[in-house]
Short mmCIF file of C-alpha atoms in Angstrom, two decimals:
data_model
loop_
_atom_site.label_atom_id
_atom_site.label_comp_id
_atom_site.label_asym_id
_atom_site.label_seq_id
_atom_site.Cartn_x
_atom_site.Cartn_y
_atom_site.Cartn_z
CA UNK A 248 117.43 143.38 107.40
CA UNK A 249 113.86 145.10 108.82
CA UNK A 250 114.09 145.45 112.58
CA UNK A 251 111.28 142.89 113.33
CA UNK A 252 113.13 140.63 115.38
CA UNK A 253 113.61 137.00 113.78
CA UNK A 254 113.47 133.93 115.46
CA UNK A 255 116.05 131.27 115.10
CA UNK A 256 115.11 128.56 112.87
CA UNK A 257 114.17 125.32 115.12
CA UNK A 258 116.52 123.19 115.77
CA UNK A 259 116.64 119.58 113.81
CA UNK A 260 115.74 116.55 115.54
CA UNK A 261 119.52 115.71 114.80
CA UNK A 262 121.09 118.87 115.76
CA UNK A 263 119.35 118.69 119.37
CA UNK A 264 120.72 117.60 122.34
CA UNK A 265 119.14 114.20 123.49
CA UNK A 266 119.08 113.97 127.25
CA UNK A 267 118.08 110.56 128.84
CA UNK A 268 116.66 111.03 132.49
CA UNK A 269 116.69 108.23 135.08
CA UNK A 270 114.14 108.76 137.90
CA UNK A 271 111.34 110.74 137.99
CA UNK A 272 111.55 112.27 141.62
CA UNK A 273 112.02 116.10 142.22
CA UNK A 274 115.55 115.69 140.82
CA UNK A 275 114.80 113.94 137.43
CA UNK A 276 111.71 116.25 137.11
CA UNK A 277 112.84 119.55 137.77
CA UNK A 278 115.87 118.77 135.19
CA UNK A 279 113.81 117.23 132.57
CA UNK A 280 111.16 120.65 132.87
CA UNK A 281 114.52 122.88 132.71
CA UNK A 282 115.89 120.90 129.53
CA UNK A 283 112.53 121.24 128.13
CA UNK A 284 113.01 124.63 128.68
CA UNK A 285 116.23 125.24 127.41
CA UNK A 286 114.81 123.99 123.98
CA UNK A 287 116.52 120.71 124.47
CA UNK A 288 115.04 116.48 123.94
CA UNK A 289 114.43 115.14 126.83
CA UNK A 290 112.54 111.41 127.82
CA UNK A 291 112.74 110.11 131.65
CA UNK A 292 112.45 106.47 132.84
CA UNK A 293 111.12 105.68 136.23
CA UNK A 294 111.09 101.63 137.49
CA UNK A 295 107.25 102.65 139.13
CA UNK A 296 104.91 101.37 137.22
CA UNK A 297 102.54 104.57 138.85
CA UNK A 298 103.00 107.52 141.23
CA UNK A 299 102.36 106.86 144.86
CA UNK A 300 101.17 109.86 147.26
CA UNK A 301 105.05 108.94 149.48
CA UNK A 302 105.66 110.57 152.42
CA UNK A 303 104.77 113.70 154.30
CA UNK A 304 105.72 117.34 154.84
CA UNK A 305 108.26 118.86 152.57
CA UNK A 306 109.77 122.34 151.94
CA UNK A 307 111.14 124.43 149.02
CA UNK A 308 113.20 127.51 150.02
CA UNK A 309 112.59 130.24 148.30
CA UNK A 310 115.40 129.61 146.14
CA UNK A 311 113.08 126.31 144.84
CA UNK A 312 110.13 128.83 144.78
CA UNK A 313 111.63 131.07 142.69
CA UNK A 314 112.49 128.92 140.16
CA UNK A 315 108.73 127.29 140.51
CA UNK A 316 107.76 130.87 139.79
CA UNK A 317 108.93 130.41 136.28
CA UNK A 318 107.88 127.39 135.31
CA UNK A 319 104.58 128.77 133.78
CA UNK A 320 101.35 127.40 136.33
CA UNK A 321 103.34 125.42 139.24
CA UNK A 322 103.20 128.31 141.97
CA UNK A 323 99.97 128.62 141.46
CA UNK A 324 98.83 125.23 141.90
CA UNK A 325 101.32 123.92 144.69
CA UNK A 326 100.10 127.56 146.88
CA UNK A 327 96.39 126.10 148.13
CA UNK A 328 98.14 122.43 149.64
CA UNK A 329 100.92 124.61 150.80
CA UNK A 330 100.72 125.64 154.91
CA UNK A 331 100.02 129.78 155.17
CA UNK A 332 101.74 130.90 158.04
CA UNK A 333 101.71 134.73 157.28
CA UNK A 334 99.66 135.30 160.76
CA UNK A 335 100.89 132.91 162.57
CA UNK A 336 104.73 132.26 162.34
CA UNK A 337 106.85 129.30 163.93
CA UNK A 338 105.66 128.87 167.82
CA UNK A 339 108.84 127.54 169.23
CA UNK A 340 108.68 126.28 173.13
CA UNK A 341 111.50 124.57 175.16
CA UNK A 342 110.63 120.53 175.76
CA UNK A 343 109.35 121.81 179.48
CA UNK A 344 106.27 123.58 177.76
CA UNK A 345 107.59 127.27 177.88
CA UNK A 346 107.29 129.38 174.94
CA UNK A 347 110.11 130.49 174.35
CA UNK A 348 109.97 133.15 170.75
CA UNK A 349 107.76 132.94 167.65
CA UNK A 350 109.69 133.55 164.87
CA UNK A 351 108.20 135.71 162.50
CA UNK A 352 107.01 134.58 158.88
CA UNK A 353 109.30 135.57 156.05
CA UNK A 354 107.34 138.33 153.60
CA UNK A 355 105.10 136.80 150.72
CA UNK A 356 106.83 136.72 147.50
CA UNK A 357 105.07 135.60 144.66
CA UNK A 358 108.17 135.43 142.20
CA UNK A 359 110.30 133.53 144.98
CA UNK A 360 107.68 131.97 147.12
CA UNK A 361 108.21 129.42 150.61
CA UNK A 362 106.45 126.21 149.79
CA UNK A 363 105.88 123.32 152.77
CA UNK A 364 103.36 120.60 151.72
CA UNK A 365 102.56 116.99 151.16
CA UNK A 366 105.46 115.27 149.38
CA UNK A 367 103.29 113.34 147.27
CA UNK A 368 100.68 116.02 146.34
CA UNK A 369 103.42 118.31 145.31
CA UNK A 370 105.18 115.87 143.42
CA UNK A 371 102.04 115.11 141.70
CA UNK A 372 101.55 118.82 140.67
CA UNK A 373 105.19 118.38 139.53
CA UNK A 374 104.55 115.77 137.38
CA UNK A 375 101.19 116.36 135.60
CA UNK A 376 103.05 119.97 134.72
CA UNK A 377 105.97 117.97 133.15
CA UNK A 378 103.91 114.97 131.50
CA UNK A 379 100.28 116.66 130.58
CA UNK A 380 101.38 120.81 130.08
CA UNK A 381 105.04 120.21 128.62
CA UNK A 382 104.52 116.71 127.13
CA UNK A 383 107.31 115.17 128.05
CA UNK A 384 107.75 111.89 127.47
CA UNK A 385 107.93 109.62 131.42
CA UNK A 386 108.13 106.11 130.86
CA UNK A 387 107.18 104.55 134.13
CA UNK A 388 107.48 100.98 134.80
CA UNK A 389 110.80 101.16 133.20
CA UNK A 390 113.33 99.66 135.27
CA UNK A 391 116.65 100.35 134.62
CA UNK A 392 119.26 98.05 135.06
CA UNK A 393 122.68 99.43 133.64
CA UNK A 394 124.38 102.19 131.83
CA UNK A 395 126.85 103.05 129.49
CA UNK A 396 128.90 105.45 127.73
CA UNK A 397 131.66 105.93 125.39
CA UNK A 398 133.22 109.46 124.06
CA UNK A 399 130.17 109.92 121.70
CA UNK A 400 127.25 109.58 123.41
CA UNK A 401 125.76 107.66 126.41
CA UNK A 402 122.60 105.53 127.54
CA UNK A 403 120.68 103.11 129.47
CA UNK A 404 119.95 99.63 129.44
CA UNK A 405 116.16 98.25 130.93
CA UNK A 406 114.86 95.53 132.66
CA UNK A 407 113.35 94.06 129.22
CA UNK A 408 116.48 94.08 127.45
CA UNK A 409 116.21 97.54 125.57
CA UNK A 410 118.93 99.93 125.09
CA UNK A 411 118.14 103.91 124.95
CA UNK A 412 120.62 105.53 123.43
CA UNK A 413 121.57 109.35 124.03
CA UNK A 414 124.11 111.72 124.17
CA UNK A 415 123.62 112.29 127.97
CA UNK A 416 122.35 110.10 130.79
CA UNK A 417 121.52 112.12 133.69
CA UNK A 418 120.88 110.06 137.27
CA UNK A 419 118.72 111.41 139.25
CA UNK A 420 117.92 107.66 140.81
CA UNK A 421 117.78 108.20 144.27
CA UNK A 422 119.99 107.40 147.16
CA UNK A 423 120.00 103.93 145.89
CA UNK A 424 121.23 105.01 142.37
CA UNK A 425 122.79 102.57 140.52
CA UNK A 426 124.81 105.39 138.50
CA UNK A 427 126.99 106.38 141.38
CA UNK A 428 128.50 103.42 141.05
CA UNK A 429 129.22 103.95 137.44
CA UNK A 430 130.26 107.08 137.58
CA UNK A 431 132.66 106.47 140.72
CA UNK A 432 134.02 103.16 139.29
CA UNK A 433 133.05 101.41 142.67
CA UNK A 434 130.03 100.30 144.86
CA UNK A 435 129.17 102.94 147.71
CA UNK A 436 128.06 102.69 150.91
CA UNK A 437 124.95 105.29 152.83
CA UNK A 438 125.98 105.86 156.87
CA UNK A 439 123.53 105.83 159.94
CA UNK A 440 123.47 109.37 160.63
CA UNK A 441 123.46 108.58 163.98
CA UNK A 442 119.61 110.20 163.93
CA UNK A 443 116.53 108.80 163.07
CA UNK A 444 112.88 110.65 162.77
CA UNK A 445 109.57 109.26 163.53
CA UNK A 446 107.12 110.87 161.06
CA UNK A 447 103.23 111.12 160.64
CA UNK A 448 100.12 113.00 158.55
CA UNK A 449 96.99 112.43 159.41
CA UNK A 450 93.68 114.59 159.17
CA UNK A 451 92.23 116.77 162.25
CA UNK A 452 89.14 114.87 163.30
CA UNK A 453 90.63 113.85 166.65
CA UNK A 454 92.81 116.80 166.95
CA UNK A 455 90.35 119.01 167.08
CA UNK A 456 87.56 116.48 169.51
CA UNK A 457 90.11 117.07 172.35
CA UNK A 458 89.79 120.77 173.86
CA UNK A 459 93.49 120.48 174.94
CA UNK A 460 94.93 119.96 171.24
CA UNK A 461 92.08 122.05 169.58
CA UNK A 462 93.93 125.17 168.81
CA UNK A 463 96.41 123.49 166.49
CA UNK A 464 93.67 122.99 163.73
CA UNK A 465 90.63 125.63 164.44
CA UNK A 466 92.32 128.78 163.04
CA UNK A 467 93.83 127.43 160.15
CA UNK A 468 97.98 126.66 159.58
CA UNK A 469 100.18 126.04 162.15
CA UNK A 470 104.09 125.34 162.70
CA UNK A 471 105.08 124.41 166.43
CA UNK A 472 108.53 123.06 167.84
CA UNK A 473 109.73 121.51 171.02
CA UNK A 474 113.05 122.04 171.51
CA UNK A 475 115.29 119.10 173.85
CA UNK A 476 118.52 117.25 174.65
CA UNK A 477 119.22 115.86 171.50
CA UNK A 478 115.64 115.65 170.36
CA UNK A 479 112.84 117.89 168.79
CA UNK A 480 109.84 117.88 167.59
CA UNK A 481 107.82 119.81 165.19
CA UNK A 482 103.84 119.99 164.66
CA UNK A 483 101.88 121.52 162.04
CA UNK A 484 98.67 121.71 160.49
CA UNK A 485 98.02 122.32 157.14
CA UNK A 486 95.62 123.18 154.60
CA UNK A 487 93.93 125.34 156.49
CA UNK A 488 93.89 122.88 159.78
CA UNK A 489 92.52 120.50 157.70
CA UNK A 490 95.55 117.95 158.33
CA UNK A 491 98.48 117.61 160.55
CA UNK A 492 101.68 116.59 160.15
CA UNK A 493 104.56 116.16 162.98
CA UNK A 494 107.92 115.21 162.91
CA UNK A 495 110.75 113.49 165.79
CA UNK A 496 114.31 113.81 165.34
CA UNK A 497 115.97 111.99 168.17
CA UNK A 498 119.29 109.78 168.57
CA UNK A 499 119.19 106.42 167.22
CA UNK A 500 122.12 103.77 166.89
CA UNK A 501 120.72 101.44 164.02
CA UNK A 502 122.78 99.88 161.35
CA UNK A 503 121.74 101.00 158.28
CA UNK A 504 121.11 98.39 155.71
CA UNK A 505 119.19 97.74 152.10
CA UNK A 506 115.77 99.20 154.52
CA UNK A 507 115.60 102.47 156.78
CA UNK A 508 112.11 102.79 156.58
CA UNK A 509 109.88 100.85 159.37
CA UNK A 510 106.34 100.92 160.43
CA UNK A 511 106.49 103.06 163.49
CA UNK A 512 105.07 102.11 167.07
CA UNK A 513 103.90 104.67 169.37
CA UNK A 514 104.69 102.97 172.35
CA UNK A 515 108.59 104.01 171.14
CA UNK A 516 107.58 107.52 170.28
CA UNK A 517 106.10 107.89 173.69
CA UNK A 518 109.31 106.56 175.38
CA UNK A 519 111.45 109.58 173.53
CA UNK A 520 108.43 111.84 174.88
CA UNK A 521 109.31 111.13 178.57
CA UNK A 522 109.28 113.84 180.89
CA UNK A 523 108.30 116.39 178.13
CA UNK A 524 105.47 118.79 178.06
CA UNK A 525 102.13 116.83 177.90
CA UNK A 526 101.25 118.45 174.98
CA UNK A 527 103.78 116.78 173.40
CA UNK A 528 101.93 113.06 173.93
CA UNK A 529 98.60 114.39 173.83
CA UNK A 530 99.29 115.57 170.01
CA UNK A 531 100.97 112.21 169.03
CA UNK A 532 97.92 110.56 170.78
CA UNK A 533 95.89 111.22 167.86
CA UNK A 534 98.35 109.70 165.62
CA UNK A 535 97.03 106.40 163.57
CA UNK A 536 99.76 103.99 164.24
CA UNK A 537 99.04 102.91 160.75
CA UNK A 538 100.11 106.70 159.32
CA UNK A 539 103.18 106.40 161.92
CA UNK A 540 106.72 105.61 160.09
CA UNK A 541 110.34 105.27 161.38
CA UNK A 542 112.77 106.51 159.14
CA UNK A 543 116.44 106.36 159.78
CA UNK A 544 118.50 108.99 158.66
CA UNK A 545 120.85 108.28 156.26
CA UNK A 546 124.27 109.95 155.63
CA UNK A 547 126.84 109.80 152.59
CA UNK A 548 130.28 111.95 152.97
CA UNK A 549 130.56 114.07 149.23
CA UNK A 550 131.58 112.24 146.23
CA UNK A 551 134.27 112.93 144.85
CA UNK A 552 132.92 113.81 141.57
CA UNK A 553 129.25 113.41 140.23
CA UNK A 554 130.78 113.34 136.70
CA UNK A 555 131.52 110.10 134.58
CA UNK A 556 134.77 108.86 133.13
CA UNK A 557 133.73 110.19 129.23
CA UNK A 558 131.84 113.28 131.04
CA UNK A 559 128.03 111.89 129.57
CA UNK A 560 126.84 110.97 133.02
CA UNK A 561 125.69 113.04 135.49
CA UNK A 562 124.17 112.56 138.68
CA UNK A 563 121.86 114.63 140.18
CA UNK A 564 119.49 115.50 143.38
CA UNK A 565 120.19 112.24 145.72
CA UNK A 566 121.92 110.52 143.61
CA UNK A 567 125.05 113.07 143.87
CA UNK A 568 124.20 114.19 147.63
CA UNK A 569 121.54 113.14 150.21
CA UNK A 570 120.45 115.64 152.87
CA UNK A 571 119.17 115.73 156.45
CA UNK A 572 115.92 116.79 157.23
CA UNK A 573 117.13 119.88 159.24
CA UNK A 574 118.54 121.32 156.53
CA UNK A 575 115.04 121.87 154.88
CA UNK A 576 116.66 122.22 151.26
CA UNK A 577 117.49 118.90 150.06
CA UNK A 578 114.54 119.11 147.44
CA UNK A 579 115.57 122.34 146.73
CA UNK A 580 118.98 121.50 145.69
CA UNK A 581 117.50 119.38 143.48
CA UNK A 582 115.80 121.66 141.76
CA UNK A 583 118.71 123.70 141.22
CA UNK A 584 121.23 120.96 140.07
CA UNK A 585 118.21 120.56 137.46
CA UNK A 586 118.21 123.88 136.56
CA UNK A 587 122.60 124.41 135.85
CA UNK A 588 122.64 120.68 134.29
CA UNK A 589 120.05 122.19 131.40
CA UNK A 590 121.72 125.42 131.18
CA UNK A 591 125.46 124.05 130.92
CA UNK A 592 124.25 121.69 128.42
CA UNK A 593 122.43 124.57 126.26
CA UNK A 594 125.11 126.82 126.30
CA UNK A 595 128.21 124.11 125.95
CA UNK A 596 125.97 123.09 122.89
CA UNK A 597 126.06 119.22 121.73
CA UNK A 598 129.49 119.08 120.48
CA UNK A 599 130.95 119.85 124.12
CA UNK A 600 128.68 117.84 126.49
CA UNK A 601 131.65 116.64 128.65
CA UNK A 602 132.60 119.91 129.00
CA UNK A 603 129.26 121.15 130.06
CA UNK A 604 128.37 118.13 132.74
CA UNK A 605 131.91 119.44 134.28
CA UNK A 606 130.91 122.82 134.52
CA UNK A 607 127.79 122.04 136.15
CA UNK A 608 129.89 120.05 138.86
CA UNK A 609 132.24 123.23 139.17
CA UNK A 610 129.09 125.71 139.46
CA UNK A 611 127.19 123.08 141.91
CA UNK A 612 130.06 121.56 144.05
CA UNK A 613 131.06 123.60 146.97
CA UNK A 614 127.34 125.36 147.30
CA UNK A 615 125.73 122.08 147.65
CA UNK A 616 128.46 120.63 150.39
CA UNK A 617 127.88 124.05 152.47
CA UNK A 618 124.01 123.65 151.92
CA UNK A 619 124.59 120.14 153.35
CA UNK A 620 126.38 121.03 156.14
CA UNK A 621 123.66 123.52 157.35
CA UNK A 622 121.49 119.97 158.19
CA UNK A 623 123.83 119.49 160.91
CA UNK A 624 124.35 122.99 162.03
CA UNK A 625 120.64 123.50 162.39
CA UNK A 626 120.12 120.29 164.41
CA UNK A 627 122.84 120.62 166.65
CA UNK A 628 122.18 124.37 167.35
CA UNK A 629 118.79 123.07 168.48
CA UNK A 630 119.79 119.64 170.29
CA UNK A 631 122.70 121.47 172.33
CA UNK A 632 120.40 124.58 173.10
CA UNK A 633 121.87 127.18 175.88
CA UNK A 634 118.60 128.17 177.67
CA UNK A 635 120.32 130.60 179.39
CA UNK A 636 121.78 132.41 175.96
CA UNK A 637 118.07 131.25 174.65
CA UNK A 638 116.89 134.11 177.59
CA UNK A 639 118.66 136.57 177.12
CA UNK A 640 118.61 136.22 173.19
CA UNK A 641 115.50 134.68 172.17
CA UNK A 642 116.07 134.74 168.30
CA UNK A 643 119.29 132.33 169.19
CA UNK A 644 116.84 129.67 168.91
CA UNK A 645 115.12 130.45 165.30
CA UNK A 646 115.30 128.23 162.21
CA UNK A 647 118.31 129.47 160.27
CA UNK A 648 117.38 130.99 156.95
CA UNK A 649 120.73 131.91 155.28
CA UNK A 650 120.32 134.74 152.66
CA UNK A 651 123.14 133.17 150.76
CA UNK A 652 120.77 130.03 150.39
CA UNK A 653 117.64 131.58 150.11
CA UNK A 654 118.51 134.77 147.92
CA UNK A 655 120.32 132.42 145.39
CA UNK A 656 118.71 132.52 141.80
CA UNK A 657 119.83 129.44 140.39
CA UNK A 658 119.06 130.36 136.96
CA UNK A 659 120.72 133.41 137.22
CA UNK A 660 123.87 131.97 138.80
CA UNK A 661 124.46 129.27 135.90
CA UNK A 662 123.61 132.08 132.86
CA UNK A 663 126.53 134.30 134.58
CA UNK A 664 128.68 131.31 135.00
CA UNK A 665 128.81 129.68 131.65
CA UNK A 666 129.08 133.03 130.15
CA UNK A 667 132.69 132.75 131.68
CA UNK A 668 133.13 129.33 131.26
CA UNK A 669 131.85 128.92 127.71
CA UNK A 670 131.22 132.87 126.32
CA UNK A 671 128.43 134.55 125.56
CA UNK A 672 127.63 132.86 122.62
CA UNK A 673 129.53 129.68 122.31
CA UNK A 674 126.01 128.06 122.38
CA UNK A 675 124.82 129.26 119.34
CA UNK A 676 128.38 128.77 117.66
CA UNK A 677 128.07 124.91 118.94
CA UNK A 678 124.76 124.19 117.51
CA UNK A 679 125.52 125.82 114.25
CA UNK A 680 123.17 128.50 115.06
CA UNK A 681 123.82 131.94 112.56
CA UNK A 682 123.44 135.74 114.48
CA UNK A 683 120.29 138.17 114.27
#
């Protein structure tokens, strides 16, 4: 043999792993670009019969960033909607008006960059990546209305009567998610957090006509809080002041049912407000009642597994575990349950897809409870402040950033981990693949 390096023959159509992907949010498209990846066939089915620009600010740790980075363009097109707040940092002030610490910016890092943006402009970067770069096939308008499974393969059942069949189903359908309930053999049912937000994005034209709330949009990005009892809120401008965005977490006892997202009033956001620094109302002020919207926060205790009677089912992103706001990784997580399900299911190879959905369960599990957790943490820390402690220690009252969350490479993680679970080259051996 010369020692020009040889490329393994590609794989047949029939020798291929055939994953079927059920919602095309952050979840089912960060897993469906990672199985594309991992040289595997992948198709997803969203019930929307077209993309809608949903929702407002959203972050990716830098554990989400860095596994943007690889995904060929992403980073470099999510960057410019994405708030810069290298000079500026996170202005935090107690709900009296003082300021109390800016917390420094963490360092650039192209290769494992902090992104915070519109939901539904980084979504659609997301998507046209998958769909027009990778060509992956995204039905939308396909509602799905059932699964199944049996020790050979699994798949899907639509609204118009067809049947897609596969050897794995992964559901990635929201909170809502229909395959919970397959996978757990039993209905669930989502918990009032006991919090609810009131959340808003609106562009700076009457921001910056008032002299008093100027400075939040005329130099560019911006992240303030207002820390208070059981309340805070959060301002920031974006796109280089271009927008705003602003966000109320406060106590709310509403029973959650089949809706937790109203039409806000500002009369009710003023009425949290009260006795707060003027600022405070001034900013909301500007608000269009019509971009206003009162979201209760949802809560679901962890499954018990995420994993399917015959192990082809998997459920990912919300599906498997919703987040709080506070926690600022629940997209993140996401991404990197996308990320193990395609590696597991690479290196288990098609012959041992049970085996590879449980190993992504056993590599995901307990990270993604203590990542939950943190949602609480962080919003208690901040609703129960100690102003006194706050004095004397000012950086007691910074936004966690956790190395052991941030630092993760998710990639990396899952390669080291299946190496143990399944060898170093049980994928190749699965797939009927010969050594160089």
């Amino acid at each position: 043999m010369d020692s020009t390096t040889k490329s393994s023959p590609p794989l047949s159509d029939k020798s291929r792993i055939h994953v079927i992907i059920v919602g095309a949010g952050f979840a089912g498209l960060g897993t469906a670009i990672e199985c594309h990846r991992q040289g595997l066939s992948v198709a997803v089915y969203e019930r929307f019969p077209e993309l809608k620009p949903l929702g407002d600010i959203l972050s990716f740790g830098s554990n989400g960033g860095r596994i943007f980075a690889r995904w060929g363009p992403v980073v470099d097109r999510m960057l410019p909607v994405s708030i810069n707040l290298q000079n500026y940092g996170f202005r935090i002030h107690k709900y009296t008006g003082e300021h109390v610490h800016t917390q420094p910016s963490m360092p650039f890092n192209r290769q494992a960059p902090t992104i915070n943006g519109h939901r539904g402009e980084l979504h659609q970067i997301l998507f046209n990546y998958a769909r027009d770069d990778l060509k992956i096939p995204i039905n939308l308008g396909s509602e799905v209305t059932g699964y199944f499974e049996s020790t050979n393969g699994a798949g899907i059942e639509l609204a118009s009567g067809e049947k897609i069949y596969g050897d794995v189903v992964i559901g990635s359908d929201g909170v809502r998610s229909q395959a919970r309930a397959l996978v757990l053999g039993r209905e669930t049912e989502l918990e009032s957090s006991g919090y609810a937000i009131f959340r808003a994005w609106f562009s700076n034209e009457d921001i910056l006509a008032d002299p008093l709330t100027r400075h939040i949009c005329e130099n560019g990005d911006t992240f303030n809080g207002w820390i208070g009892p059981d309340v805070h809120l959060l301002v920031s401008s974006l796109k280089g002041g271009k927008d705003v965005c602003w966000v109320l977490t406060h106590k709310d006892t509403s029973e959650i049912s089949d809706r937790w997202s109203f039409p806000g009033k500002l009369a009710d956001v003023y009425k949290v407000l009260e006795g707060w620094d003027p600022i405070c109302k001034r900013i909301v002020s500007k608000t269009p009642e019509s971009s206003l919207v009162d979201w209760k926060l949802i809560w679901q205790d962890p499954l018990p597994t995420w994993i399917s009677k015959h192990g082809r089912i998997a459920l990912a992103g919300d599906s498997a575990h919703a987040f709080l706001p506070t926690s600022a990784q629940g997209a993140t997580q996401a991404l990197e349950d996308g990320v193990t399900i395609a590696i597991c299911l690479s290196r288990a190879g098609k012959y041992r897809i049970p085996d590879a959905l449980h190993a992504f369960e056993k590599i995901r599990y307990d990270r993604v409870q203590k990542v939950q957790e943190t949602g609480k943490t962080t919003r208690d820390k901040w609703h129960n402040a100690s102003w006194d402690n706050v004095k004397r220690d000012p950086k007691a009252i910074e936004l966690p950033r956790e190395d052991w969350i941030l630092n993760h490479d998710a990639e990396e993680h899952a390669n080291k981990m299946c190496e143990e679970i399944f060898g170093a080259r049980s994928n190749r051996r699965a797939r009927g693949e010969s050594r160089i």
